[in-house]
mmCIF file of C-alpha atoms in Angstrom:
data_model
loop_
_atom_site.group_PDB
_atom_site.id
_atom_site.type_symbol
_atom_site.label_atom_id
_atom_site.label_comp_id
_atom_site.label_asym_id
_atom_site.label_seq_id
_atom_site.Cartn_x
_atom_site.Cartn_y
_atom_site.Cartn_z
ATOM 1 C CA MET A 706 -0.050 0.388 -0.083
ATOM 2 C CA LYS A 707 0.816 3.033 -0.842
ATOM 3 C CA ASN A 708 -1.433 6.113 -2.053
ATOM 4 C CA ILE A 709 -3.482 6.466 0.951
ATOM 5 C CA VAL A 710 -6.589 9.262 0.455
ATOM 6 C CA VAL A 711 -7.659 10.334 4.345
ATOM 7 C CA ILE A 712 -11.839 11.397 4.032
ATOM 8 C CA GLY A 713 -11.974 14.440 6.758
ATOM 9 C CA ALA A 714 -9.894 16.981 7.681
ATOM 10 C CA GLY A 715 -10.523 17.284 11.319
ATOM 11 C CA THR A 716 -9.252 16.448 14.373
ATOM 12 C CA MET A 717 -8.558 13.240 13.525
ATOM 13 C CA GLY A 718 -8.066 13.065 9.916
ATOM 14 C CA ASN A 719 -5.427 15.450 9.531
ATOM 15 C CA GLY A 720 -3.593 14.030 12.031
ATOM 16 C CA ILE A 721 -4.041 10.549 10.570
ATOM 17 C CA ALA A 722 -2.868 11.592 7.010
ATOM 18 C CA HIS A 723 -0.063 13.702 9.277
ATOM 19 C CA THR A 724 1.126 10.627 10.537
ATOM 20 C CA PHE A 725 0.835 8.543 7.233
ATOM 21 C CA ALA A 726 2.908 11.411 5.118
ATOM 22 C CA GLN A 727 5.499 10.943 8.001
ATOM 23 C CA CYS A 728 6.206 7.888 7.240
ATOM 24 C CA GLY A 729 6.734 7.783 3.556
ATOM 25 C CA PHE A 730 3.487 7.365 2.723
ATOM 26 C CA LYS A 731 1.521 9.468 -0.549
ATOM 27 C CA VAL A 732 -1.643 10.952 0.435
ATOM 28 C CA GLN A 733 -4.535 12.163 -0.219
ATOM 29 C CA LEU A 734 -6.683 14.467 2.009
ATOM 30 C CA VAL A 735 -10.007 15.265 1.654
ATOM 31 C CA ASP A 736 -12.813 17.459 2.935
ATOM 32 C CA ILE A 737 -15.891 18.568 0.651
ATOM 33 C CA ASN A 738 -14.986 22.141 2.921
ATOM 34 C CA GLU A 739 -12.725 24.409 1.488
ATOM 35 C CA THR A 740 -12.301 25.708 4.805
ATOM 36 C CA SER A 741 -12.272 23.013 6.528
ATOM 37 C CA LEU A 742 -9.630 21.331 4.566
ATOM 38 C CA GLN A 743 -7.208 24.541 5.011
ATOM 39 C CA LYS A 744 -7.490 24.889 8.073
ATOM 40 C CA GLY A 745 -6.186 20.899 8.430
ATOM 41 C CA LEU A 746 -3.354 20.985 6.721
ATOM 42 C CA ALA A 747 -2.660 25.106 8.487
ATOM 43 C CA THR A 748 -2.904 22.317 11.271
ATOM 44 C CA ILE A 749 -0.244 19.785 9.932
ATOM 45 C CA SER A 750 1.594 22.510 8.908
ATOM 46 C CA LYS A 751 2.145 23.748 12.798
ATOM 47 C CA ASN A 752 2.157 20.295 14.695
ATOM 48 C CA LEU A 753 5.057 20.004 12.301
ATOM 49 C CA ASP A 754 7.041 22.677 13.244
ATOM 50 C CA ARG A 755 6.129 22.029 16.436
ATOM 51 C CA MET A 756 8.372 18.415 16.724
ATOM 52 C CA VAL A 757 11.254 19.946 14.836
ATOM 53 C CA ALA A 758 11.560 23.011 17.928
ATOM 54 C CA LYS A 759 10.672 20.304 20.520
ATOM 55 C CA GLU A 760 14.208 18.340 18.051
ATOM 56 C CA LYS A 761 12.051 15.144 17.233
ATOM 57 C CA ILE A 762 12.067 15.964 13.255
ATOM 58 C CA THR A 763 14.164 17.912 11.643
ATOM 59 C CA GLU A 764 13.104 20.103 9.143
ATOM 60 C CA ASP A 765 14.260 18.541 6.187
ATOM 61 C CA ASP A 766 11.213 15.865 7.537
ATOM 62 C CA LYS A 767 8.799 18.068 8.515
ATOM 63 C CA ASN A 768 9.219 19.153 4.614
ATOM 64 C CA LYS A 769 9.225 15.531 3.210
ATOM 65 C CA THR A 770 6.101 15.030 4.958
ATOM 66 C CA LEU A 771 4.224 18.426 3.904
ATOM 67 C CA ALA A 772 5.337 17.502 0.353
ATOM 68 C CA ASN A 773 3.456 13.764 0.686
ATOM 69 C CA ILE A 774 0.258 15.491 1.874
ATOM 70 C CA ASN A 775 -1.789 16.985 -1.242
ATOM 71 C CA GLY A 776 -5.325 18.489 -0.308
ATOM 72 C CA LEU A 777 -8.287 17.669 -2.248
ATOM 73 C CA THR A 778 -12.168 19.355 -1.930
ATOM 74 C CA ASN A 779 -13.104 16.349 -4.916
ATOM 75 C CA LEU A 780 -13.843 13.000 -3.549
ATOM 76 C CA GLU A 781 -14.358 10.943 -7.036
ATOM 77 C CA THR A 782 -10.916 12.927 -7.837
ATOM 78 C CA GLY A 783 -8.505 12.126 -4.220
ATOM 79 C CA VAL A 784 -9.814 7.840 -4.507
ATOM 80 C CA LYS A 785 -8.668 7.440 -8.090
ATOM 81 C CA ASP A 786 -5.968 5.513 -6.917
ATOM 82 C CA ALA A 787 -6.209 4.853 -3.648
ATOM 83 C CA ASP A 788 -4.682 1.467 -1.853
ATOM 84 C CA LEU A 789 -6.537 2.651 1.151
ATOM 85 C CA VAL A 790 -8.784 4.732 2.192
ATOM 86 C CA VAL A 791 -9.449 5.815 6.407
ATOM 87 C CA GLU A 792 -12.753 7.311 6.783
ATOM 88 C CA ALA A 793 -12.190 10.226 9.383
ATOM 89 C CA ALA A 794 -15.343 11.803 9.057
ATOM 90 C CA THR A 795 -17.786 13.049 11.720
ATOM 91 C CA GLU A 796 -19.513 10.597 14.476
ATOM 92 C CA ASN A 797 -22.541 10.517 12.068
ATOM 93 C CA VAL A 798 -24.235 6.838 11.160
ATOM 94 C CA ASP A 799 -25.800 7.783 8.689
ATOM 95 C CA LEU A 800 -22.865 9.480 7.027
ATOM 96 C CA LYS A 801 -20.770 6.991 7.084
ATOM 97 C CA LEU A 802 -23.270 4.715 5.516
ATOM 98 C CA LYS A 803 -23.563 7.318 2.342
ATOM 99 C CA ILE A 804 -20.274 7.762 2.402
ATOM 100 C CA PHE A 805 -19.370 5.286 2.379
ATOM 101 C CA LYS A 806 -21.638 3.482 -0.266
ATOM 102 C CA GLN A 807 -19.973 6.500 -2.490
ATOM 103 C CA LEU A 808 -16.744 5.194 -1.912
ATOM 104 C CA ASP A 809 -17.435 1.657 -2.422
ATOM 105 C CA GLU A 810 -18.631 2.688 -6.423
ATOM 106 C CA ILE A 811 -16.189 4.650 -7.214
ATOM 107 C CA CYS A 812 -12.964 2.497 -5.682
ATOM 108 C CA ASN A 813 -11.011 0.318 -7.506
ATOM 109 C CA ALA A 814 -12.387 -3.289 -6.534
ATOM 110 C CA LYS A 815 -8.615 -3.394 -5.020
ATOM 111 C CA THR A 816 -8.810 -0.252 -2.847
ATOM 112 C CA VAL A 817 -10.178 -1.351 1.455
ATOM 113 C CA LEU A 818 -12.526 0.698 2.425
ATOM 114 C CA ALA A 819 -11.034 1.060 7.170
ATOM 115 C CA THR A 820 -13.059 3.626 9.367
ATOM 116 C CA ASN A 821 -11.470 6.081 12.037
ATOM 117 C CA THR A 822 -15.580 5.315 13.784
ATOM 118 C CA SER A 823 -14.780 6.088 17.583
ATOM 119 C CA SER A 824 -17.711 2.933 18.374
ATOM 120 C CA ILE A 825 -19.922 2.172 15.033
ATOM 121 C CA SER A 826 -20.509 -0.952 14.155
ATOM 122 C CA ILE A 827 -17.717 -2.040 10.884
ATOM 123 C CA THR A 828 -20.152 -4.834 9.820
ATOM 124 C CA GLU A 829 -23.294 -2.346 9.492
ATOM 125 C CA ILE A 830 -20.796 0.011 7.324
ATOM 126 C CA ALA A 831 -19.044 -2.161 5.399
ATOM 127 C CA ALA A 832 -23.253 -4.002 4.795
ATOM 128 C CA VAL A 833 -23.645 -0.597 1.954
ATOM 129 C CA THR A 834 -21.160 -1.918 -0.478
ATOM 130 C CA ASN A 835 -19.870 -4.907 -2.114
ATOM 131 C CA ARG A 836 -16.978 -5.656 -0.584
ATOM 132 C CA PRO A 837 -17.963 -6.984 2.913
ATOM 133 C CA ASP A 838 -14.547 -8.579 3.017
ATOM 134 C CA LYS A 839 -12.064 -5.304 1.604
ATOM 135 C CA VAL A 840 -13.924 -3.233 4.956
ATOM 136 C CA ILE A 841 -12.605 -2.274 8.315
ATOM 137 C CA GLY A 842 -11.664 -0.142 11.753
ATOM 138 C CA MET A 843 -8.568 1.615 12.037
ATOM 139 C CA HIS A 844 -9.654 3.558 15.528
ATOM 140 C CA PHE A 845 -6.749 5.668 15.757
ATOM 141 C CA MET A 846 -5.904 7.494 19.280
ATOM 142 C CA ASN A 847 -5.546 11.507 19.822
ATOM 143 C CA PRO A 848 -3.778 12.877 19.108
ATOM 144 C CA VAL A 849 -2.452 11.047 16.260
ATOM 145 C CA PRO A 850 1.169 11.385 15.790
ATOM 146 C CA ILE A 851 2.040 10.852 18.946
ATOM 147 C CA MET A 852 -0.310 7.563 20.353
ATOM 148 C CA LYS A 853 0.449 4.566 19.529
ATOM 149 C CA LEU A 854 -2.737 2.404 20.046
ATOM 150 C CA VAL A 855 -4.339 1.441 16.115
ATOM 151 C CA GLU A 856 -7.720 -0.579 17.832
ATOM 152 C CA VAL A 857 -7.844 -2.836 14.709
ATOM 153 C CA ILE A 858 -11.622 -4.003 14.057
ATOM 154 C CA ARG A 859 -12.956 -6.519 12.276
ATOM 155 C CA GLY A 860 -16.584 -6.989 10.925
ATOM 156 C CA TYR A 861 -18.471 -10.302 10.233
ATOM 157 C CA SER A 862 -17.491 -10.746 6.999
ATOM 158 C CA THR A 863 -13.669 -8.701 6.937
ATOM 159 C CA SER A 864 -11.347 -11.440 5.536
ATOM 160 C CA ASP A 865 -7.722 -12.727 7.119
ATOM 161 C CA GLU A 866 -6.017 -11.273 4.496
ATOM 162 C CA ILE A 867 -7.299 -7.302 4.929
ATOM 163 C CA THR A 868 -6.929 -7.958 8.856
ATOM 164 C CA ASN A 869 -3.529 -8.889 8.941
ATOM 165 C CA THR A 870 -2.765 -6.032 6.322
ATOM 166 C CA ILE A 871 -3.895 -4.026 8.379
ATOM 167 C CA MET A 872 -2.379 -4.576 11.420
ATOM 168 C CA GLU A 873 0.856 -5.010 9.067
ATOM 169 C CA LEU A 874 0.361 -1.563 8.319
ATOM 170 C CA SER A 875 -0.518 -0.108 11.058
ATOM 171 C CA LYS A 876 2.918 -1.228 12.567
ATOM 172 C CA THR A 877 5.077 1.046 9.598
ATOM 173 C CA LEU A 878 3.378 3.828 10.885
ATOM 174 C CA GLY A 879 5.595 3.344 14.241
ATOM 175 C CA LYS A 880 1.717 2.404 16.224
ATOM 176 C CA VAL A 881 0.260 -1.255 18.151
ATOM 177 C CA PRO A 882 -2.006 -2.336 16.253
ATOM 178 C CA VAL A 883 -4.345 -4.072 18.881
ATOM 179 C CA GLU A 884 -7.402 -6.737 17.007
ATOM 180 C CA VAL A 885 -10.682 -6.317 18.656
ATOM 181 C CA ASN A 886 -14.089 -8.245 17.877
ATOM 182 C CA ASP A 887 -16.859 -6.015 16.028
ATOM 183 C CA TYR A 888 -19.139 -4.627 19.194
ATOM 184 C CA PRO A 889 -20.749 -0.973 20.472
ATOM 185 C CA GLY A 890 -17.513 1.226 21.454
ATOM 186 C CA PHE A 891 -15.107 -2.298 20.566
ATOM 187 C CA VAL A 892 -12.894 -2.019 23.776
ATOM 188 C CA ALA A 893 -11.191 1.355 24.302
ATOM 189 C CA ASN A 894 -14.743 3.076 24.404
ATOM 190 C CA ARG A 895 -15.996 0.354 25.877
ATOM 191 C CA ILE A 896 -14.412 1.046 29.044
ATOM 192 C CA LEU A 897 -13.818 5.075 28.709
ATOM 193 C CA MET A 898 -16.577 6.146 28.386
ATOM 194 C CA PRO A 899 -18.320 5.018 30.942
ATOM 195 C CA MET A 900 -15.424 5.676 33.348
ATOM 196 C CA LEU A 901 -15.795 9.668 31.577
ATOM 197 C CA ASN A 902 -20.565 9.432 32.284
ATOM 198 C CA GLU A 903 -19.673 8.585 35.901
ATOM 199 C CA SER A 904 -17.127 11.339 36.624
ATOM 200 C CA ILE A 905 -20.078 13.030 35.424
ATOM 201 C CA GLU A 906 -22.870 11.564 36.911
ATOM 202 C CA THR A 907 -20.793 12.338 39.845
ATOM 203 C CA LEU A 908 -20.549 16.341 39.037
ATOM 204 C CA TYR A 909 -24.383 16.462 39.046
ATOM 205 C CA ASN A 910 -25.292 14.436 42.001
ATOM 206 C CA GLY A 911 -23.277 16.726 43.244
ATOM 207 C CA VAL A 912 -20.244 14.588 45.031
ATOM 208 C CA ALA A 913 -17.164 17.752 44.215
ATOM 209 C CA GLY A 914 -16.459 19.365 41.797
ATOM 210 C CA VAL A 915 -14.854 19.267 38.323
ATOM 211 C CA GLN A 916 -11.115 20.489 39.847
ATOM 212 C CA GLU A 917 -11.883 17.612 42.718
ATOM 213 C CA ILE A 918 -13.336 14.560 40.650
ATOM 214 C CA ASP A 919 -10.160 15.484 38.555
ATOM 215 C CA THR A 920 -7.450 15.707 40.865
ATOM 216 C CA VAL A 921 -9.132 12.555 42.823
ATOM 217 C CA MET A 922 -8.566 10.474 39.375
ATOM 218 C CA LYS A 923 -4.997 12.476 38.348
ATOM 219 C CA LEU A 924 -3.403 11.855 42.259
ATOM 220 C CA GLY A 925 -4.994 8.906 43.071
ATOM 221 C CA MET A 926 -5.629 6.980 39.928
ATOM 222 C CA ALA A 927 -2.334 7.901 38.570
ATOM 223 C CA HIS A 928 -4.571 9.221 35.031
ATOM 224 C CA PRO A 929 -2.245 12.287 33.202
ATOM 225 C CA MET A 930 -5.804 14.072 32.565
ATOM 226 C CA GLY A 931 -8.562 13.758 34.614
ATOM 227 C CA PRO A 932 -12.042 12.678 33.223
ATOM 228 C CA LEU A 933 -13.501 15.524 32.932
ATOM 229 C CA GLN A 934 -10.525 17.557 30.727
ATOM 230 C CA LEU A 935 -10.406 14.590 28.454
ATOM 231 C CA ALA A 936 -13.999 14.728 28.466
ATOM 232 C CA ASP A 937 -13.889 18.507 27.143
ATOM 233 C CA PHE A 938 -10.560 17.645 25.519
ATOM 234 C CA ILE A 939 -13.018 14.565 23.592
ATOM 235 C CA GLY A 940 -15.229 17.099 22.530
ATOM 236 C CA LEU A 941 -18.516 16.246 24.364
ATOM 237 C CA ASP A 942 -20.637 16.085 21.488
ATOM 238 C CA VAL A 943 -18.586 13.050 20.301
ATOM 239 C CA CYS A 944 -18.367 11.314 24.322
ATOM 240 C CA LEU A 945 -22.300 11.635 23.575
ATOM 241 C CA SER A 946 -22.347 10.380 20.472
ATOM 242 C CA ILE A 947 -20.071 7.373 21.102
ATOM 243 C CA LEU A 948 -22.561 6.593 24.680
ATOM 244 C CA ASN A 949 -25.609 7.001 22.672
ATOM 245 C CA VAL A 950 -24.645 3.736 19.948
ATOM 246 C CA MET A 951 -23.335 2.094 23.001
ATOM 247 C CA TYR A 952 -26.409 2.655 24.778
ATOM 248 C CA ASP A 953 -28.400 1.451 21.301
ATOM 249 C CA GLY A 954 -26.372 -1.654 20.927
ATOM 250 C CA PHE A 955 -26.299 -2.946 24.030
ATOM 251 C CA LYS A 956 -29.752 -1.473 25.719
ATOM 252 C CA ASN A 957 -28.267 -1.361 29.044
ATOM 253 C CA PRO A 958 -29.135 1.421 31.442
ATOM 254 C CA LYS A 959 -25.564 1.430 32.378
ATOM 255 C CA TYR A 960 -24.599 3.257 29.718
ATOM 256 C CA ALA A 961 -27.032 5.489 29.353
ATOM 257 C CA PRO A 962 -25.690 9.449 29.110
ATOM 258 C CA CYS A 963 -25.715 11.719 31.999
ATOM 259 C CA PRO A 964 -28.106 14.078 32.230
ATOM 260 C CA LEU A 965 -25.588 16.512 32.320
ATOM 261 C CA LEU A 966 -23.569 16.025 29.652
ATOM 262 C CA VAL A 967 -27.079 15.137 27.129
ATOM 263 C CA ASN A 968 -27.638 19.164 28.314
ATOM 264 C CA MET A 969 -24.638 20.734 27.420
ATOM 265 C CA VAL A 970 -23.984 19.404 24.376
ATOM 266 C CA ARG A 971 -28.003 21.314 23.589
ATOM 267 C CA ALA A 972 -25.932 24.711 25.045
ATOM 268 C CA GLY A 973 -22.942 23.617 22.854
ATOM 269 C CA LYS A 974 -20.402 24.012 25.327
ATOM 270 C CA LEU A 975 -18.568 21.046 23.305
ATOM 271 C CA GLY A 976 -15.548 21.390 25.440
ATOM 272 C CA VAL A 977 -12.131 22.820 23.363
ATOM 273 C CA LYS A 978 -13.405 22.610 20.121
ATOM 274 C CA SER A 979 -16.451 25.414 20.972
ATOM 275 C CA GLY A 980 -14.488 27.890 23.968
ATOM 276 C CA GLU A 981 -16.037 26.039 27.075
ATOM 277 C CA GLY A 982 -17.321 23.173 28.767
ATOM 278 C CA PHE A 983 -16.741 21.656 31.861
ATOM 279 C CA TYR A 984 -13.482 24.012 32.008
ATOM 280 C CA ASP A 985 -13.608 27.670 30.171
ATOM 281 C CA TYR A 986 -11.051 27.811 27.175
ATOM 282 C CA SER A 987 -12.638 30.842 26.125
ATOM 283 C CA GLU A 988 -9.052 32.624 25.694
ATOM 284 C CA SER A 989 -7.534 31.907 22.649
ATOM 285 C CA ARG A 990 -3.604 30.812 25.184
ATOM 286 C CA LYS A 991 -6.718 28.602 26.935
ATOM 287 C CA ALA A 992 -7.468 26.007 24.326
ATOM 288 C CA GLU A 993 -3.464 26.109 22.883
ATOM 289 C CA LYS A 994 -2.478 25.191 26.298
ATOM 290 C CA VAL A 995 -4.130 22.068 26.604
ATOM 291 C CA SER A 996 -3.796 20.750 23.195
ATOM 292 C CA LYS A 997 0.331 21.857 22.355
ATOM 293 C CA GLN A 998 0.646 19.346 26.633
ATOM 294 C CA PHE A 999 0.204 16.215 23.782
ATOM 295 C CA LEU A 1000 3.131 16.971 21.121
#
């Protein structure tokens, strides 16, 4: 696999494109919104500058990485010669099904279709294509250039050959792939999201404040970041979406999102990306400071 297409230039998409390009792959970064595309490309450049400043890479490494990335707004043009497409669009099942149906129609028959979904069924996504054996999950962690884990999720029909190929490909990116089966939330979010939700319930029930809850988990459980700050960093809308997928999939009340989380999302308080969540990020330098500690 040499030609990689990443769909979606948001936080996860630009991170995935950055990672592939830094490892020598030719990457087409596709986003139908020109503004989002340019913002994603600018983020990659800034993150590379930060890595140069920290002496993790050289200026030459940065230039080679940027040269490996081409930004496009036309999906059909972008995927024409793809060996692998990694979809990293919004965590919305209807949107993902629409994208995969379209990809199946315009991609070469040999093209492998992967999704970065953090909770949605790979089997359901694969079912709208004529190549369910070539559809697989590649769940990268944020921030992608730094985090080592890739959950490799095989759907009901994903072939052994494709699974092995994606496992080996993940290793060439310097990642540690872990194969998991296709159930709501997979492993990472099936364990993480109930913890975040319980932290929000603890706040909602008045047991302790935001700082106190996060301090207990950082100092008592050696977490690098408190659960409420982590929820802000992930995006409260994303947390809510994942919990809803798990609740719908398992019909178990333990996955039901806390009313406080629901109301915060309704109010547009989504965390770092909106400027306010459990913490206040209204000053741009505060939001930048939270993001910088990971790169």
